[in-house]
PDB file of C-alpha atoms in Angstrom:
ATOM      1  CA  MET A   1       0.021 -62.009 -85.811  1.00  0.00           C
ATOM      2  CA  PRO A   2       2.644 -59.308 -86.394  1.00  0.00           C
ATOM      3  CA  GLY A   3       6.203 -59.651 -84.995  1.00  0.00           C
ATOM      4  CA  LEU A   4       7.224 -58.589 -81.519  1.00  0.00           C
ATOM      5  CA  VAL A   5       7.403 -54.886 -80.684  1.00  0.00           C
ATOM      6  CA  GLN A   6      11.024 -53.828 -80.365  1.00  0.00           C
ATOM      7  CA  ILE A   7      11.849 -51.876 -77.161  1.00  0.00           C
ATOM      8  CA  LYS A   8      15.164 -50.152 -76.813  1.00  0.00           C
ATOM      9  CA  LEU A   9      16.371 -49.318 -73.312  1.00  0.00           C
ATOM     10  CA  CYS A  10      18.143 -45.910 -73.255  1.00  0.00           C
ATOM     11  CA  GLY A  11      19.451 -45.573 -69.723  1.00  0.00           C
ATOM     12  CA  GLN A  12      16.352 -46.581 -67.782  1.00  0.00           C
ATOM     13  CA  LYS A  13      13.953 -45.224 -70.409  1.00  0.00           C
ATOM     14  CA  PRO A  14      12.124 -47.850 -72.511  1.00  0.00           C
ATOM     15  CA  LEU A  15      11.652 -46.371 -76.017  1.00  0.00           C
ATOM     16  CA  VAL A  16       9.878 -47.569 -79.208  1.00  0.00           C
ATOM     17  CA  PHE A  17      11.243 -46.120 -82.425  1.00  0.00           C
ATOM     18  CA  THR A  18       9.087 -47.417 -85.351  1.00  0.00           C
ATOM     19  CA  THR A  19       5.686 -46.192 -86.412  1.00  0.00           C
ATOM     20  CA  GLN A  20       4.539 -49.805 -87.073  1.00  0.00           C
ATOM     21  CA  ASP A  21       5.300 -50.761 -83.481  1.00  0.00           C
ATOM     22  CA  VAL A  22       3.607 -47.641 -82.065  1.00  0.00           C
ATOM     23  CA  LYS A  23       0.518 -48.352 -84.191  1.00  0.00           C
ATOM     24  CA  ARG A  24       0.375 -51.943 -83.009  1.00  0.00           C
ATOM     25  CA  LEU A  25       0.773 -50.861 -79.379  1.00  0.00           C
ATOM     26  CA  ARG A  26      -2.084 -48.387 -79.558  1.00  0.00           C
ATOM     27  CA  CYS A  27      -4.505 -50.102 -81.911  1.00  0.00           C
ATOM     28  CA  ASP A  28      -4.036 -53.769 -81.001  1.00  0.00           C
ATOM     29  CA  LEU A  29      -2.649 -53.773 -77.459  1.00  0.00           C
ATOM     30  CA  HIS A  30      -4.229 -50.570 -75.997  1.00  0.00           C
ATOM     31  CA  ILE A  31      -0.862 -49.307 -74.821  1.00  0.00           C
ATOM     32  CA  VAL A  32      -0.582 -45.521 -75.081  1.00  0.00           C
ATOM     33  CA  GLY A  33       2.913 -44.448 -73.973  1.00  0.00           C
ATOM     34  CA  ALA A  34       4.038 -40.847 -74.553  1.00  0.00           C
ATOM     35  CA  LEU A  35       5.592 -39.481 -77.731  1.00  0.00           C
ATOM     36  CA  MET A  36       8.672 -37.480 -76.776  1.00  0.00           C
ATOM     37  CA  GLY A  37      10.630 -36.711 -79.984  1.00  0.00           C
ATOM     38  CA  THR A  38      10.638 -33.514 -81.982  1.00  0.00           C
ATOM     39  CA  LEU A  39       9.002 -33.328 -85.368  1.00  0.00           C
ATOM     40  CA  PRO A  40      11.468 -32.665 -88.223  1.00  0.00           C
ATOM     41  CA  ARG A  41       9.425 -29.859 -89.715  1.00  0.00           C
ATOM     42  CA  PHE A  42       8.644 -28.176 -86.413  1.00  0.00           C
ATOM     43  CA  PRO A  43      11.685 -28.679 -84.155  1.00  0.00           C
ATOM     44  CA  LEU A  44      11.208 -25.535 -82.026  1.00  0.00           C
ATOM     45  CA  GLN A  45       7.684 -26.152 -80.835  1.00  0.00           C
ATOM     46  CA  ASN A  46       6.552 -27.789 -77.573  1.00  0.00           C
ATOM     47  CA  SER A  47       2.975 -28.838 -78.386  1.00  0.00           C
ATOM     48  CA  PHE A  48       3.254 -31.826 -80.722  1.00  0.00           C
ATOM     49  CA  PHE A  49       5.688 -34.668 -80.397  1.00  0.00           C
ATOM     50  CA  GLY A  50       6.885 -37.486 -82.567  1.00  0.00           C
ATOM     51  CA  LEU A  51       8.954 -40.691 -82.234  1.00  0.00           C
ATOM     52  CA  PRO A  52      10.321 -42.196 -80.088  1.00  0.00           C
ATOM     53  CA  LEU A  53       7.498 -43.370 -77.806  1.00  0.00           C
ATOM     54  CA  LEU A  54       8.388 -43.479 -74.139  1.00  0.00           C
ATOM     55  CA  LEU A  55       6.710 -46.345 -72.275  1.00  0.00           C
ATOM     56  CA  MET A  56       5.796 -46.357 -68.618  1.00  0.00           C
ATOM     57  CA  PRO A  57       7.587 -49.039 -66.570  1.00  0.00           C
ATOM     58  CA  GLU A  58       4.238 -50.803 -66.121  1.00  0.00           C
ATOM     59  CA  GLU A  59       3.596 -50.841 -69.880  1.00  0.00           C
ATOM     60  CA  THR A  60       7.064 -52.173 -70.585  1.00  0.00           C
ATOM     61  CA  THR A  61       6.775 -54.973 -67.980  1.00  0.00           C
ATOM     62  CA  LEU A  62       3.351 -56.009 -69.276  1.00  0.00           C
ATOM     63  CA  LEU A  63       4.570 -56.152 -72.882  1.00  0.00           C
ATOM     64  CA  ILE A  64       7.607 -58.261 -72.018  1.00  0.00           C
ATOM     65  CA  LYS A  65       5.731 -60.511 -69.601  1.00  0.00           C
ATOM     66  CA  LYS A  66       2.912 -61.227 -72.038  1.00  0.00           C
ATOM     67  CA  HIS A  67       5.426 -61.791 -74.922  1.00  0.00           C
ATOM     68  CA  PHE A  68       4.171 -58.914 -77.065  1.00  0.00           C
ATOM     69  CA  ALA A  69       7.570 -57.261 -77.114  1.00  0.00           C
ATOM     70  CA  THR A  70      11.254 -57.992 -76.878  1.00  0.00           C
ATOM     71  CA  TRP A  71      14.380 -56.010 -76.099  1.00  0.00           C
ATOM     72  CA  ALA A  72      16.193 -54.569 -79.116  1.00  0.00           C
ATOM     73  CA  SER A  73      19.881 -55.546 -79.027  1.00  0.00           C
ATOM     74  CA  GLY A  74      19.161 -58.259 -76.414  1.00  0.00           C
ATOM     75  CA  ASN A  75      19.199 -55.722 -73.527  1.00  0.00           C
ATOM     76  CA  THR A  76      17.826 -57.357 -70.364  1.00  0.00           C
ATOM     77  CA  ALA A  77      18.802 -54.799 -67.705  1.00  0.00           C
ATOM     78  CA  TRP A  78      15.146 -54.063 -66.847  1.00  0.00           C
ATOM     79  CA  THR A  79      14.484 -54.102 -63.115  1.00  0.00           C
ATOM     80  CA  PHE A  80      10.851 -53.025 -62.692  1.00  0.00           C
ATOM     81  CA  PRO A  81       9.054 -53.840 -60.375  1.00  0.00           C
ATOM     82  CA  ASN A  82      11.402 -53.902 -57.383  1.00  0.00           C
ATOM     83  CA  THR A  83       9.570 -52.622 -54.320  1.00  0.00           C
ATOM     84  CA  PRO A  84       6.247 -53.789 -52.852  1.00  0.00           C
ATOM     85  CA  ARG A  85       4.678 -50.486 -54.004  1.00  0.00           C
ATOM     86  CA  GLU A  86       5.996 -50.972 -57.572  1.00  0.00           C
ATOM     87  CA  GLN A  87       4.635 -54.512 -57.523  1.00  0.00           C
ATOM     88  CA  CYS A  88       1.212 -53.208 -56.544  1.00  0.00           C
ATOM     89  CA  GLN A  89       1.416 -50.554 -59.230  1.00  0.00           C
ATOM     90  CA  TYR A  90       2.206 -53.152 -61.833  1.00  0.00           C
ATOM     91  CA  LYS A  91      -0.569 -55.517 -60.640  1.00  0.00           C
ATOM     92  CA  THR A  92      -3.053 -52.600 -60.708  1.00  0.00           C
ATOM     93  CA  PHE A  93      -1.933 -51.592 -64.189  1.00  0.00           C
ATOM     94  CA  GLU A  94      -2.253 -55.194 -65.389  1.00  0.00           C
ATOM     95  CA  TYR A  95      -5.688 -55.544 -63.804  1.00  0.00           C
ATOM     96  CA  LEU A  96      -6.990 -52.406 -65.532  1.00  0.00           C
ATOM     97  CA  TRP A  97      -5.387 -53.487 -68.816  1.00  0.00           C
ATOM     98  CA  ASP A  98      -7.039 -56.925 -68.506  1.00  0.00           C
ATOM     99  CA  GLN A  99     -10.380 -55.151 -68.169  1.00  0.00           C
ATOM    100  CA  GLY A 100      -9.851 -53.667 -71.651  1.00  0.00           C
ATOM    101  CA  LEU A 101      -9.014 -50.181 -70.429  1.00  0.00           C
ATOM    102  CA  TYR A 102      -6.377 -47.844 -71.793  1.00  0.00           C
ATOM    103  CA  VAL A 103      -4.176 -46.622 -68.897  1.00  0.00           C
ATOM    104  CA  THR A 104      -2.034 -43.475 -68.714  1.00  0.00           C
ATOM    105  CA  ALA A 105      -0.241 -41.607 -65.892  1.00  0.00           C
ATOM    106  CA  ALA A 106      -2.405 -39.330 -63.726  1.00  0.00           C
ATOM    107  CA  LEU A 107       0.052 -37.077 -61.986  1.00  0.00           C
ATOM    108  CA  LYS A 108      -1.786 -33.856 -62.867  1.00  0.00           C
ATOM    109  CA  PHE A 109      -5.005 -35.331 -61.402  1.00  0.00           C
ATOM    110  CA  GLY A 110      -3.381 -36.405 -58.142  1.00  0.00           C
ATOM    111  CA  GLY A 111      -3.577 -40.104 -58.817  1.00  0.00           C
ATOM    112  CA  ASP A 112      -1.385 -42.872 -60.183  1.00  0.00           C
ATOM    113  CA  TYR A 113      -3.337 -43.691 -63.375  1.00  0.00           C
ATOM    114  CA  LEU A 114      -6.139 -42.470 -65.570  1.00  0.00           C
ATOM    115  CA  ALA A 115      -8.236 -45.251 -67.123  1.00  0.00           C
ATOM    116  CA  TYR A 116     -10.112 -44.833 -70.413  1.00  0.00           C
ATOM    117  CA  PRO A 117     -12.806 -47.115 -71.916  1.00  0.00           C
ATOM    118  CA  SER A 118     -11.250 -46.644 -75.394  1.00  0.00           C
ATOM    119  CA  ASP A 119      -8.424 -44.753 -77.044  1.00  0.00           C
ATOM    120  CA  PRO A 120      -7.632 -41.526 -75.150  1.00  0.00           C
ATOM    121  CA  MET A 121      -7.739 -39.614 -78.448  1.00  0.00           C
ATOM    122  CA  GLN A 122     -11.414 -40.552 -78.745  1.00  0.00           C
ATOM    123  CA  CYS A 123     -12.806 -40.156 -75.212  1.00  0.00           C
ATOM    124  CA  HIS A 124     -12.143 -38.758 -71.769  1.00  0.00           C
ATOM    125  CA  SER A 125     -10.946 -40.943 -68.897  1.00  0.00           C
ATOM    126  CA  GLN A 126     -13.614 -42.299 -66.556  1.00  0.00           C
ATOM    127  CA  TYR A 127     -11.391 -43.193 -63.587  1.00  0.00           C
ATOM    128  CA  ILE A 128      -8.611 -41.710 -61.484  1.00  0.00           C
ATOM    129  CA  VAL A 129      -6.794 -44.631 -59.927  1.00  0.00           C
ATOM    130  CA  THR A 130      -4.783 -44.327 -56.703  1.00  0.00           C
ATOM    131  CA  VAL A 131      -2.521 -47.218 -55.684  1.00  0.00           C
ATOM    132  CA  ARG A 132      -2.051 -48.014 -52.003  1.00  0.00           C
ATOM    133  CA  GLY A 133       1.144 -50.083 -51.799  1.00  0.00           C
ATOM    134  CA  ASP A 134       0.431 -51.497 -48.329  1.00  0.00           C
ATOM    135  CA  ARG A 135      -2.849 -53.235 -47.556  1.00  0.00           C
ATOM    136  CA  ASP A 136      -2.584 -52.278 -43.903  1.00  0.00           C
ATOM    137  CA  GLU A 137      -1.792 -48.624 -44.512  1.00  0.00           C
ATOM    138  CA  PRO A 138      -4.587 -46.593 -42.892  1.00  0.00           C
ATOM    139  CA  LEU A 139      -7.010 -44.870 -45.258  1.00  0.00           C
ATOM    140  CA  LEU A 140      -8.425 -41.919 -43.372  1.00  0.00           C
ATOM    141  CA  PRO A 141     -11.924 -40.579 -44.071  1.00  0.00           C
ATOM    142  CA  ARG A 142     -10.513 -37.225 -45.111  1.00  0.00           C
ATOM    143  CA  ASP A 143      -8.374 -39.015 -47.741  1.00  0.00           C
ATOM    144  CA  ILE A 144     -11.450 -40.774 -49.161  1.00  0.00           C
ATOM    145  CA  ILE A 145     -13.378 -37.509 -49.169  1.00  0.00           C
ATOM    146  CA  SER A 146     -10.626 -35.530 -50.884  1.00  0.00           C
ATOM    147  CA  MET A 147     -10.061 -38.226 -53.540  1.00  0.00           C
ATOM    148  CA  GLY A 148     -13.786 -38.532 -54.204  1.00  0.00           C
ATOM    149  CA  ARG A 149     -14.318 -34.766 -54.383  1.00  0.00           C
ATOM    150  CA  LEU A 150     -11.384 -34.283 -56.725  1.00  0.00           C
ATOM    151  CA  ALA A 151     -12.614 -37.038 -59.022  1.00  0.00           C
ATOM    152  CA  THR A 152     -16.177 -35.605 -58.962  1.00  0.00           C
ATOM    153  CA  ASN A 153     -14.920 -32.132 -59.816  1.00  0.00           C
ATOM    154  CA  VAL A 154     -13.205 -33.473 -62.978  1.00  0.00           C
ATOM    155  CA  LYS A 155     -16.153 -35.804 -63.833  1.00  0.00           C
ATOM    156  CA  LYS A 156     -14.413 -39.083 -63.036  1.00  0.00           C
ATOM    157  CA  THR A 157     -14.810 -41.923 -60.591  1.00  0.00           C
ATOM    158  CA  CYS A 158     -12.104 -42.390 -57.923  1.00  0.00           C
ATOM    159  CA  VAL A 159     -10.694 -45.937 -57.769  1.00  0.00           C
ATOM    160  CA  ILE A 160      -8.487 -47.095 -54.928  1.00  0.00           C
ATOM    161  CA  SER A 161      -6.316 -50.113 -55.420  1.00  0.00           C
ATOM    162  CA  ALA A 162      -4.427 -52.189 -52.783  1.00  0.00           C
ATOM    163  CA  PRO A 163      -2.858 -55.608 -52.626  1.00  0.00           C
ATOM    164  CA  ASP A 164      -5.423 -58.373 -51.990  1.00  0.00           C
ATOM    165  CA  ALA A 165      -5.171 -60.608 -48.896  1.00  0.00           C
ATOM    166  CA  SER A 166      -3.002 -63.148 -50.707  1.00  0.00           C
ATOM    167  CA  GLU A 167      -0.685 -60.384 -52.027  1.00  0.00           C
ATOM    168  CA  GLN A 168      -0.898 -62.104 -55.432  1.00  0.00           C
ATOM    169  CA  GLY A 169      -3.375 -59.669 -56.967  1.00  0.00           C
ATOM    170  CA  VAL A 170      -5.160 -56.395 -56.192  1.00  0.00           C
ATOM    171  CA  GLU A 171      -8.526 -55.298 -54.845  1.00  0.00           C
ATOM    172  CA  VAL A 172     -10.106 -52.188 -56.259  1.00  0.00           C
ATOM    173  CA  PHE A 173     -12.772 -49.985 -54.732  1.00  0.00           C
ATOM    174  CA  SER A 174     -14.523 -47.010 -56.316  1.00  0.00           C
ATOM    175  CA  VAL A 175     -15.696 -43.792 -54.646  1.00  0.00           C
ATOM    176  CA  GLN A 176     -18.342 -41.751 -56.361  1.00  0.00           C
ATOM    177  CA  TRP A 177     -20.477 -38.950 -55.014  1.00  0.00           C
ATOM    178  CA  ALA A 178     -24.182 -39.554 -55.635  1.00  0.00           C
ATOM    179  CA  GLY A 179     -26.402 -36.787 -56.874  1.00  0.00           C
ATOM    180  CA  PHE A 180     -23.799 -34.768 -58.740  1.00  0.00           C
TER     181      PHE A 180
END
């Protein structure tokens, strides 16, 4: 088993700086992150990015919790998750990851996460995941309809996640329009 992935905290941004660590994250641990650096030969373009790799808070927490990564320079100022909503987001992310899915942010699709059955460079996402931070928060029929219609229009299944009754895990429900 290779060594631990080194994560450097720059402000509140968790970054990975080596190609070996990025390869391990993507190939072995199905963690995607987002490349954010400029490429030395093409510094003035905005289409392709290089190192470092920016990790989502959920990815970072999972890697540290499961002992796949460590902080470079012994930095331990990481504070995610703090709020009940952040805890539900992390538990949802961990649940999806445990199912073998690759998980990325879904802001442009109106959800919290996109979930892919394999590497996002090889396939399209199958799910738009929306996290409900409070189990007792009302979910109106129009919300279910709008989430389901949006997901159907982009050929995905809508997944709604909320804390389970024990507040230790999450429950997930899918909404899919039949006949489309």
